[in-house]
C-alpha positions as MATLAB code, in Angstrom:
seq = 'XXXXXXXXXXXXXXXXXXXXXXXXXXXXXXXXXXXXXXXXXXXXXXXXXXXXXXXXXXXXXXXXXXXXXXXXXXXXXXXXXXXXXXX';
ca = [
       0.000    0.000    0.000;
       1.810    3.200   -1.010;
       0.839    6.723    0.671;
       2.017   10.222    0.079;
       4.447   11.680    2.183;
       3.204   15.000    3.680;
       6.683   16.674    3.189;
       7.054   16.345   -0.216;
       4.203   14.687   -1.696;
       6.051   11.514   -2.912;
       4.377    8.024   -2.303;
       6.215    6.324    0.339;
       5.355    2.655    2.476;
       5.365    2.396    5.907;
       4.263    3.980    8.744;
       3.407    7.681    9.502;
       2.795   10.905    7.709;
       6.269   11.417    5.956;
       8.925    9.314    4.627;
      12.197    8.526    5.779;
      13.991   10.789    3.674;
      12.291   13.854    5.181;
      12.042   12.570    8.701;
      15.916   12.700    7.803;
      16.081   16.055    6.552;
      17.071   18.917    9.120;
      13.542   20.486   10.525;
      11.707   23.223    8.556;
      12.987   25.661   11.487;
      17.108   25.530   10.920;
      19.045   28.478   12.376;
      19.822   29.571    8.236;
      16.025   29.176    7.159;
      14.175   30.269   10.359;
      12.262   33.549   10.796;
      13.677   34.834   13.330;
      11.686   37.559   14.382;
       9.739   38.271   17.714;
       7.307   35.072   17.464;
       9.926   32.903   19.742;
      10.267   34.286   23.277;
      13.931   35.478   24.333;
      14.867   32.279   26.701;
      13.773   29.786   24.135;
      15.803   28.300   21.286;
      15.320   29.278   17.679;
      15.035   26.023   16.285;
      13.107   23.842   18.628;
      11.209   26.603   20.068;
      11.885   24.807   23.593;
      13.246   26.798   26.836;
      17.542   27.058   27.128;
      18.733   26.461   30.555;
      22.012   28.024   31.061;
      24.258   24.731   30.491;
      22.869   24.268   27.449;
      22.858   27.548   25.728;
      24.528   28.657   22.426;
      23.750   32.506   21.884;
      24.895   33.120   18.089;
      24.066   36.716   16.159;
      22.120   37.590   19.140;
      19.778   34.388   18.867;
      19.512   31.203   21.637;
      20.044   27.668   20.987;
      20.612   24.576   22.492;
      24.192   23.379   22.042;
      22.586   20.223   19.876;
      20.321   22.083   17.879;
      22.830   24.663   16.647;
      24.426   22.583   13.712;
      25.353   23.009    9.790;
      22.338   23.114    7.452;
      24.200   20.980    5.037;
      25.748   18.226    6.912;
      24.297   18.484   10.009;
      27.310   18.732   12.043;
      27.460   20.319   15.668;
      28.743   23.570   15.877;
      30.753   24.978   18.673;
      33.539   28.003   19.295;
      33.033   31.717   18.660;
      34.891   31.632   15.266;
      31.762   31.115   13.043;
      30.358   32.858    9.737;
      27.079   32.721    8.438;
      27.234   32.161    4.396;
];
């Protein structure tokens, strides 16, 4: 029995709304894509939309995030250190 995906409209088997690919694919809300404007309050990250506790925290640009949500768009990597450039 094939479905479509609700990500990206392909058919798909198995269980769920979406495929695997885009259960795979970095969330809609990434640090690069998200709109980061007043809609997420100022002690919550700005891709989960969850609270940051202090040990946790990553401020970058002037925005939260937790230390395991802040990672590449591309390749999903972890980010850490001061030394980064958004391109």
């Amino acid at each position: 029995m094939s479905k479509k995906c609700d990500g990206c409209g392909e058919p798909y088997r198995g269980f769920g709304t979406t495929c695997a690919n885009c259960r795979r694919r970095p969330s809609v809300t990434t640090p690069k894509s998200a709109d980061m404007t007043g809609d997420v309050p100022p002690d919550h990250c700005q891709v989960c939309r969850k609270r940051v506790y202090a040990m946790e925290a990553h401020n970058a640009e002037g925005h939260l995030f937790h230390k395991d949500c802040f990672q590449c768009v591309t390749c999903g990597r972890k980010l850490a250190g001061t030394n980064l450039q958004r391109t």
